[in-house]
CSV table of C-alpha atoms and ligand atoms in Angstrom, one decimal:
chain,number,residue,atom,x,y,z
A,899,MET,CA,-0.3,-0.1,0.1
A,900,ALA,CA,0.9,3.4,-0.6
A,901,GLU,CA,2.8,5.3,2.8
A,902,VAL,CA,0.8,7.6,3.4
A,903,VAL,CA,2.3,10.7,5.7
A,904,VAL,CA,0.5,13.5,7.4
A,905,LEU,CA,1.8,16.5,7.9
A,906,GLU,CA,1.6,19.5,9.7
A,907,SER,CA,1.4,22.1,6.8
A,908,GLU,CA,2.1,21.8,3.1
A,909,THR,CA,5.7,23.3,3.7
A,910,ASP,CA,6.6,20.5,5.4
A,911,ALA,CA,5.1,18.2,2.9
A,912,GLY,CA,7.0,20.3,0.2
A,913,ILE,CA,10.4,19.9,2.1
A,914,LEU,CA,10.1,15.9,2.5
A,915,ALA,CA,9.0,15.6,-1.5
A,916,ALA,CA,11.7,18.2,-2.4
A,917,ALA,CA,14.3,16.0,0.0
A,918,SER,CA,13.3,12.5,-2.0
A,919,ILE,CA,13.6,14.3,-5.7
A,920,ARG,CA,17.2,15.4,-4.2
A,921,ARG,CA,18.1,12.4,-3.0
A,922,LEU,CA,17.2,10.7,-6.6
A,923,ILE,CA,19.1,13.5,-8.8
A,924,SER,CA,22.1,13.1,-6.3
A,925,GLN,CA,22.2,9.4,-7.3
A,926,LYS,CA,21.1,9.8,-10.9
A,927,PRO,CA,22.3,13.1,-12.1
A,928,ASP,CA,19.9,12.7,-15.5
A,929,ALA,CA,17.1,11.5,-13.4
A,930,VAL,CA,13.5,11.7,-15.2
A,931,LEU,CA,11.0,13.9,-13.2
A,932,GLY,CA,7.2,13.8,-14.2
A,933,LEU,CA,6.3,17.3,-13.4
A,934,ALA,CA,2.7,18.3,-12.2
A,935,THR,CA,1.1,21.7,-12.6
A,936,GLY,CA,-1.3,23.3,-10.2
A,937,SER,CA,-0.8,25.1,-6.6
A,938,THR,CA,-0.4,21.5,-5.0
A,939,PRO,CA,3.3,20.9,-6.4
A,940,MET,CA,4.4,24.6,-5.6
A,941,SER,CA,5.6,23.7,-2.1
A,942,THR,CA,7.8,21.0,-3.7
A,943,TYR,CA,9.3,23.1,-6.1
A,944,ARG,CA,10.0,26.0,-3.5
A,945,ALA,CA,11.7,23.4,-1.2
A,946,LEU,CA,13.7,21.8,-3.9
A,947,ALA,CA,14.8,25.5,-4.9
A,948,GLU,CA,15.3,26.5,-1.6
A,949,SER,CA,17.7,23.2,-1.2
A,950,LEU,CA,19.8,23.8,-4.4
A,951,ARG,CA,20.5,27.1,-3.7
A,952,ALA,CA,21.5,26.1,0.1
A,953,ASP,CA,23.5,23.5,-1.2
A,954,PRO,CA,23.9,23.2,-4.7
A,955,LEU,CA,23.6,20.0,-7.1
A,956,ASP,CA,24.1,19.7,-10.4
A,957,VAL,CA,20.4,19.3,-12.0
A,958,SER,CA,21.5,20.3,-15.7
A,959,ARG,CA,21.3,16.6,-16.9
A,960,VAL,CA,17.7,15.7,-15.2
A,961,ARG,CA,15.1,15.7,-17.6
A,962,GLY,CA,11.1,16.2,-17.0
A,963,PHE,CA,7.9,15.5,-18.3
A,964,ALA,CA,4.5,17.3,-17.5
A,965,LEU,CA,1.9,15.5,-16.9
A,966,ASP,CA,-0.5,17.4,-19.3
A,967,GLU,CA,-1.5,20.3,-21.5
A,968,TYR,CA,-4.5,22.1,-22.5
A,969,VAL,CA,-5.4,21.7,-26.1
A,970,GLY,CA,-5.9,24.7,-28.4
A,971,LEU,CA,-4.3,27.9,-26.8
A,972,PRO,CA,-2.1,30.2,-28.7
A,973,ALA,CA,1.5,29.6,-28.2
A,974,GLY,CA,3.0,31.5,-25.2
A,975,HIS,CA,-0.3,31.9,-23.6
A,976,PRO,CA,0.6,32.2,-20.1
A,977,GLU,CA,-1.8,29.6,-18.4
A,978,SER,CA,-0.5,26.8,-21.3
A,979,TYR,CA,1.4,24.2,-19.1
A,980,ARG,CA,4.2,24.6,-21.0
A,981,ALA,CA,4.6,28.1,-19.5
A,982,VAL,CA,3.4,27.2,-16.1
A,983,ILE,CA,6.0,24.4,-15.9
A,984,THR,CA,8.9,26.9,-17.3
A,985,ARG,CA,7.8,29.6,-14.6
A,986,ASP,CA,6.9,27.3,-11.6
A,987,ALA,CA,9.5,24.8,-12.2
A,988,VAL,CA,12.1,25.0,-14.7
A,989,GLU,CA,13.8,28.5,-13.7
A,990,PRO,CA,13.2,28.5,-10.3
A,991,LEU,CA,15.4,24.9,-10.2
A,992,GLY,CA,17.3,25.8,-12.8
A,993,LEU,CA,16.5,22.7,-15.2
A,994,THR,CA,18.3,23.0,-18.5
A,995,PRO,CA,14.7,24.0,-20.9
A,996,GLY,CA,15.9,21.5,-23.7
A,997,ASN,CA,15.3,18.6,-21.3
A,998,ILE,CA,11.7,19.4,-20.5
A,999,ARG,CA,8.9,18.2,-22.3
A,1000,VAL,CA,5.4,19.0,-22.1
A,1001,PRO,CA,2.6,17.3,-24.3
A,1002,ASN,CA,1.9,19.5,-27.6
A,1003,GLY,CA,-1.5,20.8,-27.7
A,1004,ASP,CA,-1.1,22.3,-31.0
A,1005,LEU,CA,-4.3,21.5,-33.2
A,1006,ALA,CA,-2.3,20.8,-35.9
A,1007,THR,CA,-0.4,17.8,-34.8
A,1008,LEU,CA,-3.1,17.1,-32.4
A,1009,GLU,CA,-3.6,13.4,-33.6
A,1010,THR,CA,-0.3,11.8,-33.0
A,1011,ALA,CA,0.8,14.3,-29.9
A,1012,GLY,CA,-0.1,11.4,-28.0
A,1013,SER,CA,1.8,8.6,-29.4
A,1014,ASP,CA,4.7,10.7,-30.2
A,1015,TYR,CA,4.8,11.3,-26.3
A,1016,GLU,CA,4.8,8.1,-24.8
A,1017,ALA,CA,7.1,7.6,-27.6
A,1018,ALA,CA,9.2,10.5,-25.9
A,1019,ILE,CA,9.1,9.1,-22.3
A,1020,ARG,CA,9.8,5.4,-23.3
A,1021,ALA,CA,13.2,6.9,-25.3
A,1022,ALA,CA,14.0,8.5,-22.1
A,1023,GLY,CA,13.9,5.2,-19.8
A,1024,GLY,CA,10.3,6.3,-18.4
A,1025,VAL,CA,9.6,8.8,-15.6
A,1026,ASP,CA,11.7,7.8,-12.3
A,1027,VAL,CA,9.9,10.1,-10.1
A,1028,GLN,CA,6.3,11.2,-11.2
A,1029,ILE,CA,4.8,14.0,-9.2
A,1030,LEU,CA,0.8,13.9,-8.7
A,1031,GLY,CA,-2.1,16.3,-7.3
A,1032,ILE,CA,-5.5,15.2,-7.1
A,1033,GLY,CA,-8.4,17.1,-8.7
A,1034,ARG,CA,-11.8,17.3,-6.3
A,1035,THR,CA,-13.4,14.9,-8.9
A,1036,GLY,CA,-10.4,12.8,-8.1
A,1037,HIS,CA,-8.5,13.2,-11.5
A,1038,VAL,CA,-5.0,12.8,-11.7
A,1039,GLY,CA,-3.1,14.7,-14.4
A,1040,PHE,CA,-6.4,15.4,-16.4
A,1041,ASN,CA,-7.7,11.7,-16.3
A,1042,GLU,CA,-11.3,12.3,-15.4
A,1043,PRO,CA,-13.7,9.8,-13.7
A,1044,GLY,CA,-14.0,7.1,-16.0
A,1045,SER,CA,-10.2,7.4,-17.3
A,1046,SER,CA,-9.1,3.4,-18.3
A,1047,PHE,CA,-6.2,2.4,-15.8
A,1048,ALA,CA,-4.8,1.6,-19.0
A,1049,SER,CA,-4.9,4.3,-20.9
A,1050,LEU,CA,-1.8,6.4,-22.1
A,1051,THR,CA,-1.2,9.8,-23.6
A,1052,ARG,CA,-4.2,11.4,-25.5
A,1053,VAL,CA,-7.0,14.1,-25.5
A,1054,LYS,CA,-9.6,13.9,-23.1
A,1055,THR,CA,-12.2,16.2,-22.6
A,1056,LEU,CA,-12.8,17.9,-19.0
A,1057,THR,CA,-15.2,18.0,-16.5
A,1058,GLU,CA,-17.2,21.2,-16.3
A,1059,LYS,CA,-16.3,21.0,-12.3
A,1060,THR,CA,-12.5,21.0,-13.6
A,1061,ARG,CA,-13.4,24.0,-15.7
A,1062,ILE,CA,-14.7,25.3,-12.8
A,1063,ASP,CA,-11.8,25.0,-10.8
A,1064,ASN,CA,-9.4,25.7,-13.2
A,1065,ALA,CA,-11.4,29.5,-14.6
A,1066,ARG,CA,-9.5,31.1,-11.2
A,1067,PHE,CA,-6.1,30.8,-13.8
A,1068,PHE,CA,-8.0,32.4,-17.0
A,1069,MET,CA,-10.2,35.6,-17.8
A,1070,SER,CA,-13.3,33.8,-17.4
A,1071,PRO,CA,-14.6,30.4,-17.3
A,1072,ASP,CA,-15.4,30.1,-20.7
A,1073,ASP,CA,-11.6,31.0,-21.4
A,1074,VAL,CA,-10.6,27.6,-19.9
A,1075,PRO,CA,-10.2,24.8,-23.0
A,1076,ILE,CA,-12.6,22.0,-23.1
A,1077,HIS,CA,-10.0,19.4,-24.4
A,1078,CYS,CA,-6.6,18.4,-23.2
A,1079,LEU,CA,-3.9,16.3,-23.8
A,1080,THR,CA,-2.8,14.0,-20.3
A,1081,GLN,CA,-0.6,11.4,-19.5
A,1082,GLY,CA,-2.8,8.0,-19.2
A,1083,LEU,CA,-3.1,6.4,-16.1
A,1084,GLY,CA,-1.3,3.6,-17.5
A,1085,THR,CA,1.3,6.2,-18.1
A,1086,ILE,CA,1.2,7.2,-14.5
A,1087,ARG,CA,1.6,3.7,-13.5
A,1088,ARG,CA,4.7,2.8,-15.3
A,1089,ALA,CA,6.7,5.8,-13.3
A,1090,ARG,CA,8.9,4.1,-10.8
A,1091,HIS,CA,7.7,6.4,-7.7
A,1092,LEU,CA,4.7,8.1,-7.5
A,1093,ILE,CA,4.7,11.2,-4.9
A,1094,LEU,CA,0.9,12.5,-4.4
A,1095,LEU,CA,0.5,15.7,-2.8
A,1096,ALA,CA,-3.2,16.7,-1.0
A,1097,PHE,CA,-3.8,19.6,1.2
A,1098,GLY,CA,-7.2,21.2,2.2
A,1099,GLU,CA,-10.5,19.8,3.0
A,1100,GLU,CA,-11.9,20.1,-0.5
A,1101,LYS,CA,-9.3,17.6,-1.3
A,1102,ALA,CA,-10.4,15.1,1.3
A,1103,GLU,CA,-12.9,13.2,-0.3
A,1104,ALA,CA,-10.7,12.6,-3.6
A,1105,ILE,CA,-8.1,11.5,-1.5
A,1106,ALA,CA,-10.0,8.9,0.5
A,1107,GLY,CA,-11.0,7.7,-2.7
A,1108,ALA,CA,-7.8,7.4,-3.8
A,1109,ILE,CA,-6.2,5.5,-0.9
A,1110,GLU,CA,-9.4,3.6,0.4
A,1111,GLY,CA,-11.9,3.6,-1.9
A,1112,PRO,CA,-12.5,1.0,-4.7
A,1113,VAL,CA,-10.0,0.4,-7.3
A,1114,THR,CA,-12.3,2.2,-9.9
A,1115,SER,CA,-12.1,4.1,-13.0
A,1116,SER,CA,-14.7,6.4,-11.5
A,1117,SER,CA,-12.0,7.5,-8.9
A,1118,PRO,CA,-9.0,7.7,-11.3
A,1119,GLY,CA,-6.9,8.2,-8.2
A,1120,SER,CA,-7.2,5.1,-7.1
A,1121,VAL,CA,-4.6,4.0,-9.5
A,1122,ILE,CA,-2.1,4.3,-6.9
A,1123,GLN,CA,-3.5,1.1,-5.2
A,1124,LEU,CA,-2.2,-0.7,-8.2
A,1125,HIS,CA,1.3,0.9,-7.9
A,1126,PRO,CA,3.9,-1.0,-6.2
A,1127,HIS,CA,5.8,2.5,-4.8
A,1128,VAL,CA,3.6,5.6,-3.9
A,1129,THR,CA,4.3,8.5,-1.4
A,1130,VAL,CA,1.0,10.2,-0.1
A,1131,LEU,CA,1.7,13.6,1.4
A,1132,VAL,CA,-1.2,15.3,3.1
A,1133,ASP,CA,-1.9,17.9,5.8
A,1134,GLU,CA,-4.4,17.1,8.6
A,1135,ALA,CA,-7.5,18.6,6.2
A,1136,ALA,CA,-6.9,16.8,3.2
A,1137,ALA,CA,-6.4,13.5,5.7
A,1138,SER,CA,-9.6,14.0,7.5
A,1139,ARG,CA,-12.0,11.5,5.9
A,1140,LEU,CA,-9.4,8.5,6.1
A,1141,THR,CA,-10.9,5.9,8.1
A,1142,ASN,CA,-7.4,4.0,8.9
A,1143,LEU,CA,-5.3,7.3,9.9
A,1144,ASP,CA,-4.2,6.2,13.2
A,1145,TYR,CA,-2.2,3.2,11.1
A,1146,TYR,CA,-0.8,5.5,8.6
A,1147,ARG,CA,0.4,7.7,11.8
A,1148,TYR,CA,1.8,4.6,13.6
A,1149,ALA,CA,3.4,3.1,10.6
A,1150,TYR,CA,5.3,6.4,10.0
A,1151,ALA,CA,6.2,6.9,13.5
A,1152,ASN,CA,7.3,3.1,13.5
A,1153,LYS,CA,9.3,3.3,10.0
A,1154,PRO,CA,12.5,1.5,9.9
A,1155,ALA,CA,15.5,4.1,9.9
A,1156,TRP,CA,16.7,2.6,6.5
A,1157,GLN,CA,13.8,3.5,4.7
A,1158,VAL,CA,13.6,7.0,2.9
A,1159,VAL,CA,10.1,8.2,1.4
B,2462,LIG,C1,-5.3,20.4,-12.7
B,2462,LIG,C2,-4.2,19.6,-13.0
B,2462,LIG,C3,-3.9,18.6,-12.2
B,2462,LIG,C4,-3.8,18.8,-10.9
B,2462,LIG,C5,-5.2,19.4,-10.2
B,2462,LIG,C6,-5.5,20.0,-9.1
B,2462,LIG,O1,-6.5,20.5,-12.9
B,2462,LIG,N1,-4.6,19.0,-14.6
B,2462,LIG,O2,-2.6,17.7,-12.3
B,2462,LIG,O3,-3.1,18.0,-10.1
B,2462,LIG,O4,-6.2,19.9,-11.0
B,2462,LIG,O5,-5.0,21.2,-9.0
B,2462,LIG,P1,-4.6,22.2,-7.8
B,2462,LIG,O6,-3.4,21.4,-7.3
B,2462,LIG,O7,-4.2,23.6,-8.5
B,2462,LIG,O8,-5.4,22.0,-7.0
């Protein structure tokens, strides 16, 4: 099962996730990171940037694959995930821009964009650690409820709920694209380590579904139950609907010293 760690704050969760990523990069300087967008991974990116400033490590060979991208936004749109990943992760971490791939949401090449992306991930040797947030609908990446556990990178239609949630980044809800390209749940399952983060009461139900609910495509986050190496980092509010909370706390408090996140 996933290791579930309940932390006092988003900042603490970011520090733990960043330490895990830093350890990976120090062991494998060309590590492949799976990069998420949204508010959730920000504390991880901030903590990692801080750690790299305090104690520099060569990250020039680190490679990265974004989880998803909107379809049809004009090149350079500030809310395209290409722009967001550049702003939130690539620049603050000092990653090499040419090493970072984002699914290509251009309409002209959309038909092959998914298979091209899968080929690029395979050619890189797969993702070493995938950072994940979770949406209120339970989506990971943009895999909305109903997404197949075998799905690979492809075009998806966003739910109205997700479009409303993401409207905060756009001028109006109507500006949020209806379609996206997202790594599939099958793609995510192939990553060697998943770090799922969630903060706040509004994520509690999705987190309970992912960790303790039935494994069902109606709760895409439950894909983590099929993965052998998952770390879930949550705050108290996001953990508030977990039934086995005492056990997760007990397991973490008694974690063998040789185990790392
Ligand atoms: C977005 C992204 C997901 C993200 C989720 C939660 O739409 N496509 O990758 O995990 O929704 O977003 P946030 O972290 O801002 O709550």
